[in-house]
Coordinates of C-alpha atoms in Angstrom, one line a residue:
M94 CA -51.4 54.1 35.1
P95 CA -52.5 52.0 32.3
S96 CA -50.6 48.7 31.8
M97 CA -50.2 46.6 28.5
V98 CA -52.6 43.8 27.3
A99 CA -51.0 40.0 27.1
G100 CA -54.0 38.7 25.2
A101 CA -54.0 41.8 22.9
T102 CA -50.4 41.6 22.2
R103 CA -50.7 38.2 21.6
T104 CA -54.0 38.3 19.2
L105 CA -51.5 41.0 16.9
A106 CA -49.0 38.6 17.3
V107 CA -51.4 35.7 15.8
F108 CA -52.0 38.3 12.6
E109 CA -48.1 39.4 12.5
I110 CA -47.1 35.5 12.2
F111 CA -49.6 34.4 9.3
A112 CA -48.5 37.2 7.4
R113 CA -44.1 36.5 7.4
E114 CA -45.3 32.4 7.2
K115 CA -47.9 33.2 4.5
R116 CA -49.4 29.6 5.3
P117 CA -51.7 27.7 7.3
L118 CA -50.3 26.7 10.3
S119 CA -52.0 23.9 13.2
N120 CA -51.4 24.9 17.1
S121 CA -48.6 22.9 17.8
E122 CA -46.9 25.6 15.1
M123 CA -48.7 28.7 16.2
A124 CA -47.7 28.0 20.1
R125 CA -44.1 26.8 19.2
L126 CA -43.6 30.2 16.8
L127 CA -45.7 32.8 19.8
E128 CA -43.2 30.9 22.3
V129 CA -46.3 29.3 24.2
A130 CA -48.0 26.6 25.8
D131 CA -50.4 24.5 23.5
S132 CA -53.1 24.6 25.5
S133 CA -53.4 28.7 25.3
S134 CA -52.3 28.7 21.8
L135 CA -55.6 26.6 20.9
D136 CA -57.8 29.4 23.4
L137 CA -56.5 32.5 21.0
L138 CA -56.9 30.4 18.1
Y139 CA -60.7 28.6 19.0
T140 CA -61.8 31.9 19.7
L141 CA -60.2 34.1 16.8
H142 CA -62.1 31.4 14.8
A143 CA -65.3 31.6 16.9
V144 CA -65.3 35.2 16.0
G145 CA -64.6 35.0 12.6
Y146 CA -61.0 36.2 11.9
L147 CA -59.4 32.0 11.3
M148 CA -61.2 29.8 8.9
R149 CA -60.6 26.1 9.4
T150 CA -59.1 23.3 6.4
P151 CA -61.6 20.7 7.0
R152 CA -58.5 17.7 6.4
T153 CA -55.5 19.3 7.9
L154 CA -57.5 21.5 11.3
R155 CA -55.0 24.1 10.0
Y156 CA -55.3 27.5 10.9
Y157 CA -55.7 30.6 8.4
P158 CA -57.1 34.1 8.1
T159 CA -60.2 34.9 6.7
A160 CA -61.2 37.6 5.0
R161 CA -62.8 40.3 8.3
L162 CA -59.4 40.5 9.5
W163 CA -59.2 42.9 5.9
E164 CA -62.7 44.0 5.6
A165 CA -61.8 45.9 9.0
A166 CA -58.8 47.0 7.6
Q167 CA -59.7 48.4 4.6
Q168 CA -62.6 49.8 5.9
I169 CA -60.5 51.6 8.2
S170 CA -58.3 52.9 5.5
E171 CA -60.9 54.0 3.7
N172 CA -62.1 56.8 6.2
D173 CA -58.7 57.3 7.2
P174 CA -57.9 61.2 8.2
L175 CA -55.1 61.0 6.7
S176 CA -56.1 59.0 3.5
S177 CA -59.1 62.0 2.8
V178 CA -57.1 64.5 3.3
A179 CA -54.6 63.2 0.8
R180 CA -56.6 62.6 -2.0
E181 CA -58.5 66.1 -1.7
A182 CA -54.7 67.2 -2.0
V183 CA -54.0 65.0 -5.5
E184 CA -57.6 66.3 -6.6
Q185 CA -56.6 70.1 -6.3
L186 CA -53.0 69.2 -7.5
A187 CA -54.5 67.7 -10.6
D188 CA -56.9 70.0 -11.5
K189 CA -54.4 72.9 -11.3
T190 CA -51.8 71.1 -13.5
G191 CA -53.3 68.6 -15.4
E192 CA -51.0 66.5 -14.3
S193 CA -50.7 63.3 -12.6
A194 CA -50.6 64.1 -9.2
F195 CA -49.7 61.9 -6.1
F196 CA -49.1 61.9 -2.0
G197 CA -46.8 59.6 -0.2
V198 CA -45.0 58.4 2.7
L199 CA -41.2 57.0 3.6
D200 CA -41.3 53.2 3.8
N201 CA -38.1 52.0 4.4
D202 CA -36.0 51.9 1.5
A203 CA -39.1 53.5 -1.0
A204 CA -41.8 55.7 -1.4
K205 CA -44.9 54.7 -1.3
V206 CA -48.0 56.3 -2.6
V207 CA -51.2 56.8 -0.5
A208 CA -53.0 58.7 -3.0
A209 CA -53.1 59.2 -6.5
Q210 CA -54.9 61.3 -9.4
S211 CA -54.1 60.1 -13.3
S212 CA -53.7 63.2 -15.7
R213 CA -56.6 62.4 -18.2
Q214 CA -53.6 63.9 -20.9
P215 CA -53.2 61.2 -23.4
L216 CA -49.7 61.3 -22.6
R217 CA -49.3 61.1 -18.8
Y218 CA -47.3 59.3 -15.9
V219 CA -49.0 57.1 -14.8
V220 CA -49.5 56.0 -10.7
E221 CA -51.5 53.9 -8.4
V222 CA -52.1 54.0 -4.8
G223 CA -49.9 51.5 -3.2
D224 CA -47.0 52.2 -5.8
R225 CA -43.3 51.9 -4.1
V226 CA -40.9 55.2 -6.1
S227 CA -37.6 54.7 -5.8
L228 CA -35.8 57.5 -3.2
N229 CA -32.7 57.8 -4.9
A230 CA -35.1 57.7 -8.7
S231 CA -38.3 60.4 -7.4
A232 CA -38.8 63.8 -6.5
L233 CA -40.2 62.6 -3.8
G234 CA -38.0 61.0 -2.2
K235 CA -35.5 63.7 -2.4
A236 CA -38.4 65.9 -0.9
L237 CA -38.7 63.6 2.1
L238 CA -35.0 62.9 2.6
G239 CA -35.0 66.4 2.8
L240 CA -37.2 66.1 5.8
Q241 CA -34.1 64.2 7.9
G242 CA -32.4 64.9 10.4
D243 CA -28.6 64.9 9.6
E244 CA -28.1 61.6 11.5
E245 CA -31.5 59.9 10.1
L246 CA -30.8 61.0 6.6
A247 CA -26.9 59.7 6.2
A248 CA -28.4 56.1 8.2
I249 CA -31.3 56.0 5.3
L250 CA -28.3 56.6 2.6
G251 CA -26.0 53.9 4.3
K252 CA -28.9 51.6 3.9
M253 CA -30.2 52.5 0.4
A254 CA -28.9 50.1 -2.7
F255 CA -28.9 53.3 -5.4
K256 CA -30.6 51.0 -8.3
P257 CA -30.4 52.8 -11.4
A258 CA -33.6 52.8 -13.4
T259 CA -32.8 54.9 -16.4
A260 CA -29.3 56.4 -17.3
K261 CA -30.0 59.8 -15.4
T262 CA -30.8 57.9 -12.2
I263 CA -28.1 59.1 -9.3
T264 CA -25.8 56.0 -8.5
D265 CA -23.2 58.5 -6.4
P266 CA -24.3 58.5 -2.6
K267 CA -22.7 62.2 -2.6
R268 CA -24.2 63.3 -5.5
F269 CA -27.6 62.1 -4.1
K270 CA -27.1 64.1 -0.8
S271 CA -25.9 67.0 -1.9
A272 CA -29.3 66.8 -4.5
V273 CA -31.3 66.3 -1.2
L274 CA -29.5 69.0 0.4
K275 CA -30.2 71.3 -2.4
S276 CA -33.7 70.7 -2.5
R277 CA -34.2 71.0 1.7
E278 CA -32.7 74.2 1.2
Q279 CA -34.9 75.6 -1.4
G280 CA -37.9 74.3 -0.6
W281 CA -38.6 71.6 -3.5
A282 CA -37.0 68.5 -5.3
E283 CA -37.4 67.9 -8.8
A284 CA -36.0 64.4 -10.9
L285 CA -35.2 64.6 -14.6
G286 CA -35.7 61.9 -16.3
E287 CA -34.3 59.8 -13.2
G288 CA -37.4 57.3 -12.3
T289 CA -38.9 57.3 -15.6
E290 CA -37.0 58.0 -19.4
G291 CA -38.8 61.5 -20.6
V292 CA -40.8 62.1 -17.8
D293 CA -39.5 64.6 -14.7
G294 CA -41.2 65.5 -11.5
L295 CA -41.7 68.1 -8.7
A296 CA -42.2 67.7 -5.2
I297 CA -42.8 68.8 -2.3
A298 CA -42.6 67.6 1.5
G299 CA -44.0 68.5 5.2
W300 CA -45.2 67.4 8.0
I301 CA -49.0 66.4 9.1
G302 CA -48.5 66.2 13.1
E303 CA -45.4 63.7 13.6
L304 CA -45.7 62.1 9.5
P305 CA -43.4 63.4 7.3
V306 CA -45.2 63.4 3.6
G307 CA -44.7 64.5 0.0
L308 CA -47.1 66.0 -2.7
A309 CA -45.4 65.6 -6.1
I310 CA -46.5 65.6 -10.1
A311 CA -45.3 63.6 -13.2
G312 CA -45.4 64.1 -16.5
P313 CA -43.3 63.8 -20.1
N314 CA -40.4 66.3 -19.7
E315 CA -41.4 68.4 -22.8
R316 CA -44.5 69.9 -20.9
M317 CA -43.4 70.3 -17.1
E318 CA -40.8 71.7 -18.1
R319 CA -42.6 74.5 -20.3
H320 CA -44.9 74.3 -17.2
R321 CA -42.4 74.5 -14.9
D322 CA -42.9 77.7 -12.7
S323 CA -47.2 77.6 -13.1
Y324 CA -46.5 73.7 -11.7
L325 CA -43.9 74.8 -9.1
K326 CA -46.3 77.7 -7.9
A327 CA -49.6 75.2 -8.0
L328 CA -47.9 72.3 -6.0
K329 CA -46.8 75.0 -3.3
D330 CA -50.2 76.8 -2.6
V331 CA -51.6 73.0 -1.5
A332 CA -48.5 72.3 0.2
A333 CA -49.0 74.8 1.9
S334 CA -52.9 74.4 3.3
L335 CA -52.0 70.7 3.7
L336 CA -48.1 70.4 4.9
V337 CA -46.0 72.0 8.1
G338 CA -42.5 72.7 6.2

């Protein structure tokens, strides 16, 4: 049977502490935060410094991560199978509709965009990788929440702030829950000027393995309304080749 490697978990804890503290740390400070002896902390920090993952300030001799960890994470992310699938999906959807397309996952109280392709039309909705979209103000949020079981959905709704983004944002929890349940029943979600004034969105969510993900398009409401049926068909077609409903 495999067993936990204490050194590996402690190494990861070091970087989590730096991320939380957001400042260079001395060995004694790291030892206290790790809840280990100074000598154990020093051995770990020395090793990470020797292999290039930590730098040391010349005067105070405090430690801080170098860019090496970021570079490794970036290379991993660029070759992540999910990222590749997501990029291909949004490219297909943007080509089929001419609107901005994006792919997102649940991220606590928001939907995080992990792939995006902007429309080439002069009047367009702009979304970028890394953007966090409000769950109660987006089609993507409704679609992703529609995948949750009743207990999980109730727990998420209980933590949401329901802040208004526009005059059309749904801020009433009961009304929003009804919108999510409607999206779940019909298999797709929409938002009509709820996240950005004058912008409508359509979204479908499903599963890639055990990960809930969503695919969406958004654009000026007049254009979205005029092409709604064809846009929805394109969204369903692309999602059908990618997601498990």
